[in-house]
Amino acid sequence: MTKDQIILGIETSCDETAASIVRNGREIISNVVSSQIESHKRFGGVVPEIASRHHVEQVTIVIEEALKQANMQPSDLDAVAVTEGPGLVGALLIGINAAKAFAFVHQLPLVGVHHIAGHIYANQLVEPMQFPLLALVVSGGHTEIVLMKEHGSFELIGETRDDAAGEAYDKVARVLKLPYPGGPHIDRLAHESEEAIDFPRIWLEEGSYDFSFSGLKSSVINYMHNAEQRGEEIKPQAVAAGFQNSVVEVLTAKTLRAAKQYNVKQVIAAGGVSANKGLRKSLEDTFAKEGIPFTVPPLFLCTDNAAMIAAAGSVMFEKGHTSTMAMNGRPGMTLFDWN
Amino acid sequence: MIWLGIDTSNVPLTIAVVKDNQLLVEWTSSIKVTHSVGAMPAVEEALRQADIKPNELDAIAVAEGPGSYTGVRIGVTIAKTLAWTLKIPVVGVSSLQTLAGNGSLFKGIICPIMDARRQNVFSAIYTNELDATLPDGHYALDVLLEQLAATEEDILFVGKDVAIHWEAIQQVLGERAIRAPFYHDLPKASVVIELAMKKPLPSIEETHHFVPDYKRITEAETNWRAEQQKAGQNE
């Protein structure tokens, strides 16, 4: 029997301070997340400086808790994986410097992980990936279709040309005067409505796998504005349902078309917006009908967490991708191949 | 007793190792390399040169601010993570007092300066025994100079940012204003350690709660409070 590989993951790229211990890249031993949502609510969005201040308060606490819950000592670990980017630079630097100091003391290899690779590898914690694989990554900062032919290989098939899907959700939520973060509220309202306002679907040019959500967002704002001027009653539920239908239909259709074109063995969804019930159901139904295996992580692995960073770090570590003590935060980091 | 000292509060980076009241290694630079890239390699190198293993350290001293928010946080994050995982105490020291410490042999009072943009500074007034007579804070330059004008002794200005405001300082204080030589303008981690040694050692349980002393609330918070106040007045 070969020895287990145990990785400590650390994530501080946005507004969650998180640490986790994962065995063999597949099994979560502990998963600790300290969320700051409450601190940012009154500002209507994440304030980078406040996020950084919280991270420095929480970072050693979450690492200790992750070790404690796993009932492990630093000497049980094989490597430390940390989010290197993309994200808020001041926030990233807290996780990175804590990871470095910890790795230095315990003489552990350091692995810098791409945040989106982490979201994709959250699926490894559910079931093993099968290649070729298509990943739909949807979050507050990303909307991408990524083709993976094997572990650590990422080919960008399509991406948003303006707003990320989650960003559009937040902006529409603000127009509907819903509390921050708005995504879950729109999802909830959309499910309360039988009727849906008809908003456009933005397909872009034929054959494109890219997305655009800023036009849709403008349509929603125009609709609200016109209705207000005419003194018509606005049903937030119907607006939410109409907006969500448009987003979900475009995301589902483009993912399906790409899945067929690239003849993939598995489709996965990743990122914060993959927690959206409307999107999950649409993808599940569509791929079940097409007979293509589809996985989406449980809700707690869709939002930012460190287990996914450890899972991705596990594969990178196996492939020999380690970082040095001079690692910097890379707020604009792009997905790169590990092979 | 072996100390590691760290100051990353502003552009300069300084790391020192002190063993039984003797400085073994001190490394200080003032080049524009982000501390995230430079600080941990410097810690590693300083300990290697001093031939000290991390687990031989007895305490960590770190400049806790004020200064650049991100800069201070990098030093504090490294210091508290090292201290927590080594189960040794971490002692925070004022970044301004650290600078003032460079002038502790001066016969007069000491004014450390860090530029905080828009004619503001992080500053304080220290006696040459390093007691603050004006506490560390974020001051408008003219307010600070007014405070200094009301004193009678000579004033030693310390810090590389003194250069930015030197003309204004001289205009108000004339010959009482004295500029420290350039080799005293950078913080020294040995001073961080020396100041930390004078403080009581905190328990290791306190490490988790150790945070920078920013001396300012965030801009978002300032704006939010102003809006709340305005809304209150309109009611």
XYZ file of C-alpha atoms in Angstrom:
574
model
C 0.000 0.000 0.000
C 1.368 3.400 -0.943
C 1.420 6.155 1.626
C -1.487 8.589 1.658
C -0.864 12.085 0.384
C -2.120 14.737 2.833
C -2.434 18.361 1.703
C -3.287 21.467 3.686
C -5.197 23.964 1.526
C -5.491 27.681 2.292
C -7.801 30.117 0.484
C -8.118 33.893 1.029
C -8.739 35.275 -2.467
C -11.949 37.143 -1.701
C -14.193 37.258 1.344
C -13.813 33.783 2.853
C -10.868 32.790 5.024
C -10.580 29.033 4.630
C -8.329 26.081 5.448
C -8.842 22.400 4.753
C -7.056 19.082 4.841
C -7.594 16.677 1.968
C -6.339 13.091 1.584
C -5.145 11.903 -1.829
C -6.825 14.836 -3.536
C -10.216 13.175 -3.121
C -11.217 12.914 0.504
C -12.005 15.895 2.740
C -10.609 15.342 6.239
C -11.514 18.802 7.463
C -12.923 21.918 5.842
C -13.093 25.217 7.745
C -14.538 28.400 6.252
C -14.831 31.724 8.042
C -17.176 33.905 6.013
C -17.123 37.690 6.070
C -20.410 38.215 4.228
C -21.948 39.976 7.230
C -19.117 42.543 7.349
C -19.535 43.518 3.688
C -23.334 43.539 3.536
C -23.814 47.157 4.545
C -21.427 48.272 1.791
C -23.378 46.343 -0.872
C -20.335 44.363 -1.984
C -16.914 43.144 -0.938
C -14.639 45.987 0.240
C -11.068 44.803 -0.476
C -9.425 46.564 2.490
C -12.016 45.207 4.912
C -11.606 41.718 3.428
C -7.838 41.887 3.990
C -8.284 43.060 7.574
C -10.567 40.114 8.297
C -8.200 37.605 6.711
C -5.321 38.645 8.965
C -7.617 38.203 11.995
C -8.807 34.759 10.931
C -5.998 33.055 9.060
C -4.168 31.256 11.890
C -7.472 30.407 13.551
C -8.832 28.569 10.496
C -5.559 26.697 9.901
C -5.468 25.556 13.525
C -9.107 24.518 13.354
C -8.509 22.531 10.154
C -5.644 20.635 11.820
C -7.652 20.116 14.986
C -10.743 18.805 13.214
C -8.540 16.446 11.191
C -6.790 15.433 14.393
C -3.484 15.968 12.634
C -0.109 17.568 13.303
C 1.893 19.594 10.781
C 4.233 16.580 10.536
C 1.349 14.551 9.029
C 1.235 16.881 6.016
C 2.957 16.416 2.644
C 2.479 19.913 1.212
C 0.736 23.243 1.660
C -1.438 24.457 -1.234
C -2.563 28.078 -1.351
C -4.541 30.221 -3.769
C -1.990 32.242 -5.773
C -4.601 34.061 -7.909
C -6.767 35.410 -9.345
C -8.492 37.455 -6.659
C -8.106 40.581 -4.553
C -4.369 41.114 -4.256
C -4.330 42.278 -0.616
C -6.522 39.337 0.336
C -4.438 36.780 -1.584
C -1.265 37.986 0.153
C -2.560 36.993 3.594
C -3.103 33.357 2.646
C 0.139 33.242 0.675
C 2.290 34.652 3.474
C 0.659 32.497 6.126
C 1.188 29.459 3.880
C 4.839 30.383 3.347
C 5.565 30.922 7.052
C 3.850 27.634 7.923
C 5.586 25.704 5.120
C 8.958 27.200 6.095
C 8.709 26.145 9.738
C 7.614 22.608 8.903
C 9.840 22.273 5.813
C 6.887 21.476 3.560
C 6.646 22.055 -0.197
C 4.495 25.028 -1.174
C 2.041 24.790 -4.089
C 0.452 27.902 -5.616
C -3.006 27.095 -6.986
C -5.199 28.900 -9.513
C -8.529 29.700 -7.872
C -10.606 28.518 -10.845
C -8.619 25.283 -11.107
C -9.669 24.900 -7.488
C -13.340 25.366 -8.334
C -13.026 22.783 -11.130
C -11.228 20.306 -8.859
C -13.944 20.648 -6.213
C -15.590 17.981 -8.380
C -12.743 15.550 -7.625
C -14.022 15.613 -4.058
C -17.337 14.214 -5.348
C -16.227 11.704 -7.954
C -13.145 11.089 -10.123
C -12.956 13.200 -13.275
C -13.288 11.523 -16.659
C -11.550 12.997 -19.670
C -12.142 14.673 -22.006
C -14.165 16.809 -19.636
C -15.987 20.083 -20.027
C -16.216 22.500 -17.106
C -18.675 25.364 -16.926
C -17.168 27.837 -14.456
C -19.646 30.437 -13.215
C -18.993 32.821 -10.357
C -18.955 36.503 -9.401
C -15.733 36.974 -11.328
C -15.823 34.263 -13.995
C -17.955 32.745 -16.726
C -15.936 30.279 -18.738
C -16.229 27.003 -20.581
C -13.018 25.030 -20.131
C -12.077 21.815 -21.949
C -9.803 19.401 -20.085
C -8.241 16.544 -22.046
C -6.406 15.250 -18.992
C -5.476 16.314 -15.437
C -3.862 19.724 -15.369
C -4.674 20.606 -18.990
C -6.995 23.568 -19.549
C -8.270 24.836 -22.871
C -10.483 27.905 -22.835
C -13.427 27.293 -25.180
C -15.496 30.328 -24.290
C -15.657 33.162 -21.791
C -17.662 36.264 -20.979
C -16.861 39.372 -22.954
C -18.180 41.699 -20.277
C -19.859 40.905 -16.954
C -19.447 37.569 -15.230
C -22.746 35.762 -14.639
C -22.517 36.322 -10.883
C -21.780 39.986 -11.429
C -24.948 40.321 -13.553
C -26.900 38.616 -10.756
C -25.537 41.074 -8.193
C -26.271 44.097 -10.379
C -29.830 42.989 -11.147
C -30.342 42.236 -7.459
C -29.312 45.797 -6.649
C -31.897 47.141 -9.116
C -34.514 44.948 -7.441
C -33.316 46.329 -4.082
C -32.420 42.848 -2.822
C -29.774 42.473 -0.089
C -26.171 41.543 -0.904
C -25.181 38.982 -2.106
C -28.069 39.068 -4.544
C -27.715 35.777 -6.440
C -29.482 33.510 -3.948
C -32.322 36.056 -3.564
C -32.958 36.177 -7.318
C -32.873 32.379 -7.432
C -35.427 32.246 -4.612
C -37.736 34.892 -6.146
C -37.538 33.225 -9.553
C -38.849 30.014 -8.019
C -41.800 31.860 -6.454
C -43.080 33.025 -9.813
C -45.289 31.341 -12.420
C -44.868 34.245 -14.769
C -41.604 35.482 -16.246
C -40.808 38.682 -18.109
C -39.394 37.943 -21.539
C -35.814 39.224 -21.645
C -33.487 38.675 -24.621
C -31.033 35.773 -24.880
C -27.610 37.017 -25.931
C -26.120 34.343 -28.242
C -23.404 36.451 -29.927
C -22.239 35.302 -33.388
C -23.106 31.835 -34.599
C -20.925 29.083 -33.208
C -19.448 31.271 -30.471
C -19.010 29.830 -27.003
C -18.489 33.270 -25.520
C -21.012 34.998 -23.278
C -22.281 38.513 -22.754
C -24.451 39.510 -19.825
C -24.212 43.284 -19.730
C -26.878 43.678 -22.449
C -29.261 41.465 -20.503
C -28.593 43.476 -17.368
C -29.391 46.680 -19.301
C -32.648 45.153 -20.588
C -33.699 44.447 -17.028
C -32.818 47.983 -15.939
C -34.711 49.458 -18.953
C -37.732 47.317 -18.255
C -37.841 48.493 -14.630
C -37.354 52.096 -15.659
C -40.103 52.012 -18.316
C -42.545 50.254 -16.043
C -41.903 52.819 -13.347
C -42.462 55.713 -15.753
C -45.729 54.220 -16.951
C -46.730 53.719 -13.347
C -47.087 49.962 -13.884
C -46.750 47.540 -11.027
C -43.402 45.705 -11.067
C -43.442 42.105 -9.943
C -39.919 41.410 -8.698
C -40.600 37.668 -8.889
C -41.444 37.871 -12.584
C -38.392 40.039 -13.272
C -36.135 37.621 -11.366
C -37.636 34.635 -13.182
C -37.241 36.305 -16.576
C -33.637 37.277 -15.909
C -32.721 33.856 -14.546
C -34.400 32.057 -17.465
C -32.290 34.024 -19.917
C -29.007 33.384 -18.071
C -29.716 29.695 -17.495
C -30.903 29.024 -21.049
C -27.774 30.540 -22.619
C -25.380 28.856 -20.178
C -27.058 25.469 -20.648
C -27.338 25.630 -24.435
C -23.720 26.692 -25.008
C -22.380 24.098 -22.576
C -24.432 21.390 -24.273
C -23.281 22.379 -27.749
C -19.635 22.386 -26.617
C -20.078 19.030 -24.862
C -21.322 17.503 -28.108
C -18.727 19.143 -30.325
C -15.830 17.965 -28.144
C -17.449 14.615 -27.479
C -16.720 14.794 -23.744
C -17.162 11.979 -21.239
C -18.193 14.273 -18.402
C -19.551 17.770 -17.831
C -19.044 19.586 -14.551
C -20.245 22.884 -13.171
C -18.081 24.911 -10.797
C -17.996 28.252 -9.027
C -20.369 30.168 -6.768
C -23.180 30.506 -9.327
C -23.268 26.723 -9.770
C -25.033 26.789 -6.387
C -27.977 28.376 -8.233
C -30.920 25.954 -8.115
C -32.335 27.036 -11.461
C -28.984 26.490 -13.201
C -28.309 23.156 -11.486
C -31.719 21.775 -12.443
C -31.436 22.932 -16.054
C -27.973 21.380 -16.459
C -28.950 18.165 -14.658
C -32.112 17.699 -16.765
C -30.402 18.561 -20.035
C -27.411 16.249 -19.620
C -29.527 13.432 -18.184
C -31.602 13.580 -21.364
C -28.454 13.578 -23.515
C -26.914 10.730 -21.544
C -23.764 12.704 -20.697
C -22.551 12.302 -17.089
C -22.893 15.608 -15.255
C -21.596 16.514 -11.811
C -21.887 19.607 -9.719
C -20.340 19.821 -6.240
C -22.574 20.046 -3.172
C -23.418 23.648 -2.239
C -20.666 23.983 0.387
C -18.048 23.183 -2.268
C -19.483 25.617 -4.843
C -18.709 28.714 -2.820
C -15.084 29.562 -1.993
C -13.399 26.952 0.203
C -9.931 25.531 0.772
C -10.753 21.861 0.135
C -10.924 22.616 -3.580
C -7.525 24.351 -3.376
C -6.055 21.275 -1.668
C -7.692 19.015 -4.291
C -6.181 20.974 -7.198
C -2.905 21.349 -5.276
C -2.770 17.593 -4.855
C -2.615 17.008 -8.618
C -0.155 19.880 -9.156
C 2.072 18.507 -6.407
C 2.007 15.046 -8.021
C 3.105 16.678 -11.264
C 5.956 18.448 -9.480
C 4.598 21.988 -9.603
C 5.872 23.611 -6.427
C 6.507 27.274 -5.636
C 9.275 29.064 -3.781
C 9.295 31.388 -0.757
C 9.273 34.249 -3.279
C 5.743 33.422 -4.471
C 3.695 36.559 -5.051
C -0.052 37.076 -5.250
C -1.205 37.128 -8.871
C -4.540 38.967 -9.003
C -4.831 38.578 -12.782
C -3.461 35.036 -13.010
C -4.702 32.992 -15.978
C -5.334 29.243 -15.980
C -2.216 27.459 -17.144
C -1.356 23.872 -17.903
C 0.436 21.780 -15.302
C 1.790 19.192 -17.678
C 16.890 33.957 24.212
C 16.670 34.154 20.400
C 14.526 36.772 18.667
C 13.492 37.219 15.058
C 12.527 40.784 14.150
C 10.498 41.877 11.113
C 9.423 45.271 9.766
C 7.584 45.535 6.431
C 5.435 48.563 7.276
C 6.571 50.673 4.333
C 8.859 50.288 1.329
C 11.912 49.304 3.423
C 12.270 45.671 4.461
C 14.263 44.798 7.560
C 14.869 41.439 9.230
C 17.111 40.749 12.223
C 18.132 37.892 14.483
C 19.211 38.707 18.039
C 20.626 36.101 20.407
C 21.197 36.881 24.094
C 21.219 40.643 23.497
C 23.600 40.387 20.565
C 22.736 41.209 16.994
C 23.703 38.220 14.824
C 22.240 39.259 11.484
C 20.432 42.293 10.207
C 19.307 42.735 6.645
C 17.762 46.012 5.544
C 16.803 47.151 2.071
C 14.817 49.932 0.515
C 14.135 48.825 -3.022
C 10.725 48.544 -4.571
C 10.293 44.792 -4.297
C 6.935 43.751 -2.933
C 7.265 42.346 0.576
C 5.317 39.275 -0.447
C 8.228 38.386 -2.721
C 11.057 39.612 -0.483
C 10.107 39.064 3.137
C 10.040 35.263 3.559
C 13.214 34.665 1.509
C 14.908 37.301 3.737
C 13.680 35.570 6.908
C 14.936 32.241 5.574
C 18.321 33.722 4.626
C 18.789 35.603 7.917
C 18.154 32.444 9.944
C 20.391 30.400 7.661
C 23.241 32.862 8.063
C 22.772 32.950 11.824
C 22.702 29.133 11.748
C 19.444 29.079 13.653
C 16.578 26.723 12.945
C 13.015 28.056 13.152
C 12.270 25.882 16.171
C 15.185 27.432 18.078
C 13.442 30.824 18.076
C 12.045 31.992 21.410
C 9.996 35.001 20.309
C 9.067 37.089 17.281
C 9.050 40.885 17.217
C 7.198 42.688 14.455
C 6.384 46.269 13.532
C 2.590 46.396 13.859
C 1.957 49.726 12.101
C 1.054 52.312 11.217
C 2.246 52.294 7.621
C 1.118 50.840 4.309
C -1.870 48.632 5.130
C -0.735 45.820 2.850
C 2.882 46.148 3.952
C 2.051 45.980 7.660
C -0.243 43.013 7.071
C 2.459 40.980 5.327
C 4.848 41.367 8.271
C 2.124 40.726 10.825
C 0.819 37.670 8.928
C 4.294 36.149 8.688
C 5.065 36.961 12.347
C 1.816 35.631 13.764
C 1.879 32.472 11.631
C 5.482 31.723 12.650
C 4.682 32.447 16.314
C 1.470 30.428 16.320
C 2.912 27.330 14.686
C 6.168 27.504 16.725
C 4.123 28.068 19.911
C 6.186 31.126 20.881
C 5.017 34.668 21.686
C 4.724 37.453 19.112
C 5.280 41.024 20.273
C 3.998 43.973 18.255
C 5.930 47.227 18.271
C 4.949 50.611 16.856
C 6.452 51.186 13.402
C 6.849 54.875 14.290
C 8.588 54.139 17.585
C 10.905 51.828 15.627
C 11.907 54.702 13.356
C 12.217 57.064 16.332
C 14.539 54.513 17.941
C 17.134 55.327 15.266
C 17.496 58.721 16.918
C 17.568 57.668 20.537
C 21.017 59.198 21.144
C 19.816 62.587 19.950
C 19.609 65.343 22.573
C 16.155 66.673 21.847
C 12.860 65.275 20.631
C 12.320 62.890 17.743
C 9.684 63.037 15.023
C 9.379 59.958 12.785
C 7.572 60.621 9.496
C 5.780 58.324 7.054
C 4.011 59.947 4.155
C 0.274 59.208 4.018
C -0.516 61.264 0.872
C -2.543 64.468 0.416
C -0.371 66.418 2.884
C -0.995 63.820 5.594
C 1.551 61.823 7.539
C 1.686 58.982 10.007
C 3.744 60.494 12.758
C 4.279 61.007 16.494
C 6.567 62.952 18.806
C 8.960 60.922 20.961
C 11.373 61.899 23.704
C 14.879 60.489 23.328
C 13.830 57.830 25.858
C 11.212 56.863 23.259
C 8.165 57.916 25.255
C 5.478 59.382 23.010
C 4.449 62.938 23.887
C 2.216 63.049 20.805
C 0.752 59.576 20.204
C 1.177 57.632 16.950
C -1.471 58.773 14.522
C -2.565 59.963 11.132
C -2.057 63.749 11.100
C -2.436 66.562 8.628
C 1.103 67.854 8.155
C 0.223 71.404 9.243
C -1.400 70.124 12.447
C 1.733 68.122 13.266
C 3.973 71.089 12.561
C 1.823 73.280 14.803
C 2.309 70.768 17.641
C 6.040 70.754 17.016
C 6.206 74.557 16.890
C 4.836 74.612 20.440
C 7.854 72.630 21.733
C 11.191 74.174 22.632
C 13.845 71.573 21.961
C 15.580 70.677 18.724
C 13.657 68.142 16.676
C 15.224 65.215 14.839
C 13.207 64.107 11.804
C 13.601 60.444 10.927
C 12.396 58.444 7.954
C 12.930 58.362 4.214
C 9.651 60.257 3.664
C 11.024 63.305 5.534
C 12.460 64.315 2.133
C 8.924 64.800 0.758
C 8.002 67.354 3.423
C 11.383 68.815 4.363
C 10.735 72.222 2.816
C 7.450 72.686 4.688
C 9.057 71.461 7.920
C 11.931 73.943 7.659
C 9.579 76.796 6.855
C 7.693 76.296 10.095
C 10.480 75.167 12.415
C 13.573 76.792 10.952
C 16.866 75.708 12.494
C 15.215 73.643 15.206
C 14.449 71.060 12.555
C 17.304 68.612 12.080
C 17.398 65.874 9.498
C 18.733 62.487 10.464
C 21.572 61.225 8.258
C 20.331 58.877 5.502
C 21.612 55.775 7.264
C 19.143 56.450 10.071
C 16.196 56.891 7.723
C 15.378 53.196 7.338
C 13.756 51.166 10.113
C 15.974 48.518 11.690
C 14.606 45.154 12.791
C 17.146 45.162 15.630
C 15.322 48.203 17.033
C 12.003 46.341 16.655
C 13.492 43.550 18.759
C 14.998 45.946 21.305
C 11.628 47.650 21.812
C 9.848 44.288 22.009
C 12.261 43.102 24.706
C 11.103 45.970 26.926
C 7.501 44.831 26.719
C 5.922 41.992 28.688
C 5.777 38.775 26.666
C 2.175 37.980 25.714
C 0.862 34.445 26.200
C 0.832 32.213 23.129
C -2.969 32.075 23.362
C -3.016 35.740 22.333
C -1.281 35.110 18.992
C -4.515 34.380 17.079
C -5.857 37.795 18.028
C -2.745 39.731 17.106
C -3.574 42.237 14.337
C -1.984 45.359 12.860
C -2.503 48.725 14.497
C -3.678 50.593 11.396
C -4.389 53.925 13.145
C -7.146 54.513 10.601
C -10.506 53.008 9.779
C -11.022 52.044 6.146
C -12.163 54.586 3.571
C -15.335 52.560 2.977
C -16.122 52.758 6.688
C -15.455 56.528 6.796
C -17.779 57.098 3.831
C -20.423 54.822 5.273
C -20.375 56.669 8.609
C -20.625 60.030 6.829
C -23.641 58.792 4.870
C -25.295 57.489 8.012
C -24.763 60.846 9.681
C -26.191 62.690 6.681
C -29.205 60.384 6.613
C -29.652 61.014 10.338
C -29.626 64.774 9.847
C -32.156 64.580 7.026
C -34.667 62.704 9.116
